[in-house]
Short mmCIF file of C-alpha atoms (C1' of nucleotides) in Angstrom, two decimals:
data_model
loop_
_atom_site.label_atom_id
_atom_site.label_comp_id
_atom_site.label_asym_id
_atom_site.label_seq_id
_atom_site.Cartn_x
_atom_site.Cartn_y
_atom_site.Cartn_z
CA UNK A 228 108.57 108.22 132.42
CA UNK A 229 109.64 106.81 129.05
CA UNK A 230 107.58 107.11 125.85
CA UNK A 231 107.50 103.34 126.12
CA UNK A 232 105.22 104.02 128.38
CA UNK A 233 102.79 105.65 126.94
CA UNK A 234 101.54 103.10 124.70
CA UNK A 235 99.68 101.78 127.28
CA UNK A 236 97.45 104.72 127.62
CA UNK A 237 94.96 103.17 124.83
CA UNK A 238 96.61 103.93 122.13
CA UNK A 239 96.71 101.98 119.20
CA UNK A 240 99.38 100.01 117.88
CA UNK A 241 99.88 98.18 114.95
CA UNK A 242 99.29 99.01 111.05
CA UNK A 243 98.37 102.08 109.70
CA UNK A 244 95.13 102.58 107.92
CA UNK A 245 95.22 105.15 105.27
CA UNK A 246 92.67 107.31 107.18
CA UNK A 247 95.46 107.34 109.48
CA UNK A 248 97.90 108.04 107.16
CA UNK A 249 95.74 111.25 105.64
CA UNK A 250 95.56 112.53 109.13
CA UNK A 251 99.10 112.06 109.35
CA UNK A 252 99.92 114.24 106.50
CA UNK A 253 97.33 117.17 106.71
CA UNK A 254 98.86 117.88 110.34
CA UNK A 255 101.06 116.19 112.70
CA UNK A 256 99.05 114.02 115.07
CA UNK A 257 95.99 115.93 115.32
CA UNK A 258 93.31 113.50 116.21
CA UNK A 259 95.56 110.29 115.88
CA UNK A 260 95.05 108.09 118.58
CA UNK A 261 98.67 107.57 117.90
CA UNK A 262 101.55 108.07 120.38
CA UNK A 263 104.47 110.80 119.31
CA UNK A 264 106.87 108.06 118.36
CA UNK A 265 104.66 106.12 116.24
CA UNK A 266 103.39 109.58 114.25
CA UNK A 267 107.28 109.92 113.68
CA UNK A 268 108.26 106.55 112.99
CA UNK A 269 105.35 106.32 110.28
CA UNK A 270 106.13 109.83 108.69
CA UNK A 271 109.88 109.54 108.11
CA UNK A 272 109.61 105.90 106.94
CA UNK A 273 106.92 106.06 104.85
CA UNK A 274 105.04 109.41 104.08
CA UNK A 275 107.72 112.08 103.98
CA UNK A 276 107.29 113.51 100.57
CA UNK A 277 111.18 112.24 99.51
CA UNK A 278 110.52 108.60 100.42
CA UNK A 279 112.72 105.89 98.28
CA UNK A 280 110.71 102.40 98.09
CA UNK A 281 111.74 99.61 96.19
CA UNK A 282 114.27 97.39 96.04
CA UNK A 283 118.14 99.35 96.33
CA UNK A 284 119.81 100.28 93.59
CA UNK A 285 123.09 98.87 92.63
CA UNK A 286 124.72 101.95 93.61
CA UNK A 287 122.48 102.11 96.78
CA UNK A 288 124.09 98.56 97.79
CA UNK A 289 127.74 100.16 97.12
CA UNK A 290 127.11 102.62 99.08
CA UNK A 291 126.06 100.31 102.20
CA UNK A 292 128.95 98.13 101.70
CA UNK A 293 131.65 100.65 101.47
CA UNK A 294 130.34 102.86 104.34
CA UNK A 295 130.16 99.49 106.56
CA UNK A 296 133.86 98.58 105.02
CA UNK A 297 134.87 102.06 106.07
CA UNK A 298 133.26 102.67 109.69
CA UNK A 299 133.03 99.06 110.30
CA UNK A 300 130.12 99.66 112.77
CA UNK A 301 126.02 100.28 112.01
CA UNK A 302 125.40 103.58 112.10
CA UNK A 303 121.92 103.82 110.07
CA UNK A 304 120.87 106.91 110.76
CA UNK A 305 124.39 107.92 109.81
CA UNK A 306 124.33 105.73 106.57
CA UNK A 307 120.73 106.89 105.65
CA UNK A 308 122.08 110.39 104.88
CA UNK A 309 123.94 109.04 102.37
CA UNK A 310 120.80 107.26 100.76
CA UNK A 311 118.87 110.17 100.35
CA UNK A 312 115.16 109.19 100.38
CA UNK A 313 116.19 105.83 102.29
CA UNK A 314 115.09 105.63 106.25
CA UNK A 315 117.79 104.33 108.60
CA UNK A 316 115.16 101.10 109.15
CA UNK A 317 114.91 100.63 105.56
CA UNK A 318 118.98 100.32 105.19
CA UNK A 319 118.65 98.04 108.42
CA UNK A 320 116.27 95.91 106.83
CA UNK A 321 118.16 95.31 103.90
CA UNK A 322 121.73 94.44 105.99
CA UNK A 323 119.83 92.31 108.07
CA UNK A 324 117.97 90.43 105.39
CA UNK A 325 121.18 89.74 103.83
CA UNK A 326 123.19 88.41 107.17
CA UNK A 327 120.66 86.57 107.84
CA UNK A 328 120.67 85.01 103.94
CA UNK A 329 124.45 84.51 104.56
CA UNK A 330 124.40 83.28 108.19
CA UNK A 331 121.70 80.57 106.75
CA UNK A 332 124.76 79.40 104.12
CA UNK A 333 127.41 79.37 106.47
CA UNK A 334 125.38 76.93 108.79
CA UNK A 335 126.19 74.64 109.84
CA UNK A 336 129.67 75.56 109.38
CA UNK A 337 131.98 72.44 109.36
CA UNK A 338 134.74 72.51 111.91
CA UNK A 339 138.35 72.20 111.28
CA UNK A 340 138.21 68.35 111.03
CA UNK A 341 134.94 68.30 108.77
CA UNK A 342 136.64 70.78 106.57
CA UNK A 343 139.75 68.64 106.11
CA UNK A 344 137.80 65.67 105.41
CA UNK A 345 135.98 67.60 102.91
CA UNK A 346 139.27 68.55 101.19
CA UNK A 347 140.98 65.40 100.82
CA UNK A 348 137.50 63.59 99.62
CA UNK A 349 137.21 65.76 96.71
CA UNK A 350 141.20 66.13 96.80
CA UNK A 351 140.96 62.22 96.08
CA UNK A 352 138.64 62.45 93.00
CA UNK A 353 141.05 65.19 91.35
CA UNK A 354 143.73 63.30 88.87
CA UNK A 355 145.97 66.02 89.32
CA UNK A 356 146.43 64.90 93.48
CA UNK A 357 146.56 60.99 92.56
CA UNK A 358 149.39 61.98 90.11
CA UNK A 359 151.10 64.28 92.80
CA UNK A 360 150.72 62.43 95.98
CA UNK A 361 153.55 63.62 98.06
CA UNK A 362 153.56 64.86 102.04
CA UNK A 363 154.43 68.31 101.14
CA UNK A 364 150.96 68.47 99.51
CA UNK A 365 149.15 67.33 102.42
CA UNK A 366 146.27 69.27 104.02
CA UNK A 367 147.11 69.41 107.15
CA UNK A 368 150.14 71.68 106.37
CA UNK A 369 146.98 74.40 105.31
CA UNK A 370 146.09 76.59 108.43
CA UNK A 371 142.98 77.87 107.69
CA UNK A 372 140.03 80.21 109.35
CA UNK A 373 136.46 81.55 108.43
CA UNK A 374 134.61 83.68 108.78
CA UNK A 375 133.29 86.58 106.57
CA UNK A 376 135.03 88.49 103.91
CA UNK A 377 134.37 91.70 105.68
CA UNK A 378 136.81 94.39 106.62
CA UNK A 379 139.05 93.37 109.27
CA UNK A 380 140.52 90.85 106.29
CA UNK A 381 140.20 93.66 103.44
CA UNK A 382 142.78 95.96 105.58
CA UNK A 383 145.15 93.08 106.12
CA UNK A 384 144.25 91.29 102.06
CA UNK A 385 143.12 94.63 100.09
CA UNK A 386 143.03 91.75 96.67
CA UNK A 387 140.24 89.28 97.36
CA UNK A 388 140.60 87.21 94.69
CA UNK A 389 137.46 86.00 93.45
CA UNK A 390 136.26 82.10 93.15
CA UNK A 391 138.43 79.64 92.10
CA UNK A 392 137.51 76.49 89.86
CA UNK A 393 134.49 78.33 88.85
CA UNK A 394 135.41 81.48 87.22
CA UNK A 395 139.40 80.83 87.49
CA UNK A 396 142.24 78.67 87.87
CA UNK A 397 145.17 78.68 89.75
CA UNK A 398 148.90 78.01 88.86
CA UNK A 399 151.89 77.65 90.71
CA UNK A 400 154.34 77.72 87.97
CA UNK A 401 155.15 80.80 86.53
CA UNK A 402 153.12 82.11 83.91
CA UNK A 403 153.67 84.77 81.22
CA UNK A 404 150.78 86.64 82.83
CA UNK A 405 151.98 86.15 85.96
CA UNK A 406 150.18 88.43 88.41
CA UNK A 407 151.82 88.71 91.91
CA UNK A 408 152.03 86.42 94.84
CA UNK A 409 149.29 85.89 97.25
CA UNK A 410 150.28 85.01 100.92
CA UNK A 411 146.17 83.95 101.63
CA UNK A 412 143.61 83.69 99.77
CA UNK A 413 140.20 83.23 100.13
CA UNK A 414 137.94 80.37 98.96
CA UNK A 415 134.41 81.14 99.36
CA UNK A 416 132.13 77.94 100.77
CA UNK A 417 129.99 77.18 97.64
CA UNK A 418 132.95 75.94 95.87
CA UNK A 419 134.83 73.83 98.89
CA UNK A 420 133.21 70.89 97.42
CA UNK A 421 135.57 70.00 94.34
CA UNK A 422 138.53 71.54 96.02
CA UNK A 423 141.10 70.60 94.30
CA UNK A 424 144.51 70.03 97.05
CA UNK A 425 146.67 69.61 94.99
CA UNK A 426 146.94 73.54 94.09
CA UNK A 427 147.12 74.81 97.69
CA UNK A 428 150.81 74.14 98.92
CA UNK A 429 152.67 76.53 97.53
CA UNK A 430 152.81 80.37 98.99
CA UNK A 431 153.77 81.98 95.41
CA UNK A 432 150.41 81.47 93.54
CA UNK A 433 149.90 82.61 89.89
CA UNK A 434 146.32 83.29 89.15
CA UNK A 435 145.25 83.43 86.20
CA UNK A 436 141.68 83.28 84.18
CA UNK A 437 140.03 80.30 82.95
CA UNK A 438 141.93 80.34 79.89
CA UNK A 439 145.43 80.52 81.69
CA UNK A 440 145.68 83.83 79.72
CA UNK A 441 144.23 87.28 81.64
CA UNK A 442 145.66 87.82 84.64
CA UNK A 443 143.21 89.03 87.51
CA UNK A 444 143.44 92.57 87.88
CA UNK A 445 142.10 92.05 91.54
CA UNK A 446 141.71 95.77 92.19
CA UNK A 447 138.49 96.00 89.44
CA UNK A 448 137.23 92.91 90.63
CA UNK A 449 137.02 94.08 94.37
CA UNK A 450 134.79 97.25 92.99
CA UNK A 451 132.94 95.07 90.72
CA UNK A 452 132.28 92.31 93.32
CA UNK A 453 131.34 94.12 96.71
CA UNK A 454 128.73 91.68 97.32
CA UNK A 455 130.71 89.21 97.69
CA UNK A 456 132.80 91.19 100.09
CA UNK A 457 129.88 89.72 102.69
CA UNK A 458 130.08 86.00 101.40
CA UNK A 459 131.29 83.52 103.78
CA UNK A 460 134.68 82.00 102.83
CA UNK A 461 137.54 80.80 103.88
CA UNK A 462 140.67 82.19 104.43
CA UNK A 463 143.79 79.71 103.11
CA UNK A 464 146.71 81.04 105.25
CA UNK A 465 149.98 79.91 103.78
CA UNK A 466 152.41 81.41 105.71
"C1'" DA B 221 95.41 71.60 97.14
"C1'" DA B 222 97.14 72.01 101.74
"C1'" DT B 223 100.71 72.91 104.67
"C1'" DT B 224 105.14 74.51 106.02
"C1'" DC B 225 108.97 77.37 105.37
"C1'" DC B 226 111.20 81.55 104.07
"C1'" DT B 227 111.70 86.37 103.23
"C1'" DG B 228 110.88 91.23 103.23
"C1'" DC B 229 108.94 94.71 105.50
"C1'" DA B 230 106.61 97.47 109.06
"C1'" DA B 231 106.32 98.48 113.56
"C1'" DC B 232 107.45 98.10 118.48
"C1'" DC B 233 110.60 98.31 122.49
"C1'" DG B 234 114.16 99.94 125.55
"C1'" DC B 235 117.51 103.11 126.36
"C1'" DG B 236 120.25 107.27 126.24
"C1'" DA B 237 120.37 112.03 124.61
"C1'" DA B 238 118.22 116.30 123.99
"C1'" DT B 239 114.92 119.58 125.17
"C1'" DG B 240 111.40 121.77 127.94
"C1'" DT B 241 109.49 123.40 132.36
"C1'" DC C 127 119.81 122.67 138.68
"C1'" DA C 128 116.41 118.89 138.87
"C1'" DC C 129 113.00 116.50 137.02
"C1'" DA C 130 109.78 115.37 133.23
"C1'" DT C 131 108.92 114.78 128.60
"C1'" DT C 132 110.08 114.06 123.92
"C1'" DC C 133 113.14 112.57 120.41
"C1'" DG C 134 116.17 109.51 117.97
"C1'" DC C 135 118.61 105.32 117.45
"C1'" DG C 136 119.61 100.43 117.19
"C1'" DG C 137 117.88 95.91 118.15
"C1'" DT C 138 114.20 92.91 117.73
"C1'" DT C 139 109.71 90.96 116.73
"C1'" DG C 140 105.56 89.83 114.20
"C1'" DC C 141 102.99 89.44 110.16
"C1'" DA C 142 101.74 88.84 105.30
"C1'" DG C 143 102.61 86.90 101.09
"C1'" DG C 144 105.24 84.06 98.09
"C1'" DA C 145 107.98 79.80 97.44
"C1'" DA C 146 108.85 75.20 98.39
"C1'" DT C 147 107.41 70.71 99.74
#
DNA sequence: AATTCCTGCAACCGCGAATGT
DNA sequence: CACATTCGCGGTTGCAGGAAT
């Protein structure tokens, strides 16, 4: 029926040697004990005369993220077209190496109540809180979700900005270099610890560099930062 | 130094689509 | 047109080698 089936006719499975390979390339399957799919599989991922190897290319990573931004779906064989010289399994390999990288950091993902234990614990070592104690200021009031930074929240937040405390800071006064209002934002999970709760009340936030000077032009940062498109984080809703 | 864990990669499997008879 | 065979795709598994303990 299948050509599942026929690999249990006898024939052989497993790596290729490169006597197998040689045979491979002077003419089809002649002689391989080999079934049809396995000739194929072994010829368009490894000895077609256009094979890529090596690790991708910055541009090669781009180019998975924004095709996976855009479609939102895995199409590999669709994507590998646009890799030229890349196999649909190689492109697989490298999306699932990095989920699975990312899944690993996200887990074990602390629930709502972990998370807002988290917050007020390093909330409570911040001077800034203990000199602004005040309910309005209070976690709770923070609805928040996670999940990854993928594309159903790029349609809805096209400017993710990027880290806060580590790269930035955040104001809520105005600033000369004020640079819009954010409605969410997104905090990514290597940096809950140190969250500072005092900053996160207000729904008119300032952002600003680490100097308090540049303002974040969010739009170069999103091209810049794609990788971190697929980082865990959390999303602070403030409405 | 030995063992365990992690990661990247190659290959297999099942299924549906396409093609051949 | 019906059935058989092959092809192509996406999901998954297994293994080898390096890193961590």
């Amino acid at each position: 029926m299948s050509s599942s089936s026929d690999t249990n006719k006898g024939l052989k499975k497993g790596k290729w040697s490169k006597e197998e390979d040689e045979m491979l390339k002077v003419s089809r399957n002649a002689g391989l004990i080999r079934c049809g799919k396995s000739c194929r599989l072994r010829w368009y991922n490894h000895l077609r005369p256009d094979v890529k190897k090596g690790p991708f290319s910055e541009e090669e990573k781009t180019k998975v993220f924004r095709f996976f931004n855009n479609f939102g779906e895995f199409k590999w064989s669709k994507l590998a077209q646009e890799l030229p010289g890349r196999s649909d399994n190689d492109i697989k390999n490298f999306w699932n190496a990095r989920k699975r990288k990312l899944e690993k950091r996200m887990s074990p993902f602390p629930d709502k109540m972990e998370l807002n234990d988290e917050l007020n614990k390093s909330g409570s070592n911040s001077q800034q809180v203990k000199d602004s104690q005040d309910d309005e200021f209070n976690i709770p009031q923070v609805k928040f979700t996670y999940g990854y930074g993928i594309r159903s929240m790029l349609g809805e937040y096209p400017q993710i900005p990027p880290p806060m405390e580590t790269q930035y800071q955040m104001s809520e006064s105005s600033s000369p270099y004020k640079s819009g209002s954010l409605k969410s934002m997104f905090y990514r999970q290597e940096n809950w610890e140190g969250f500072d709760a005092s900053r996160v009340h207000s729904s008119e936030l300032n952002l600003v560099d680490e100097k308090g000077k540049k303002p974040i032009s969010l739009k170069d940062d999103v091209e810049a930062n794609l990788d971190d498109l697929m980082d865990p984080c959390l999303l602070i809703d403030f409405s």
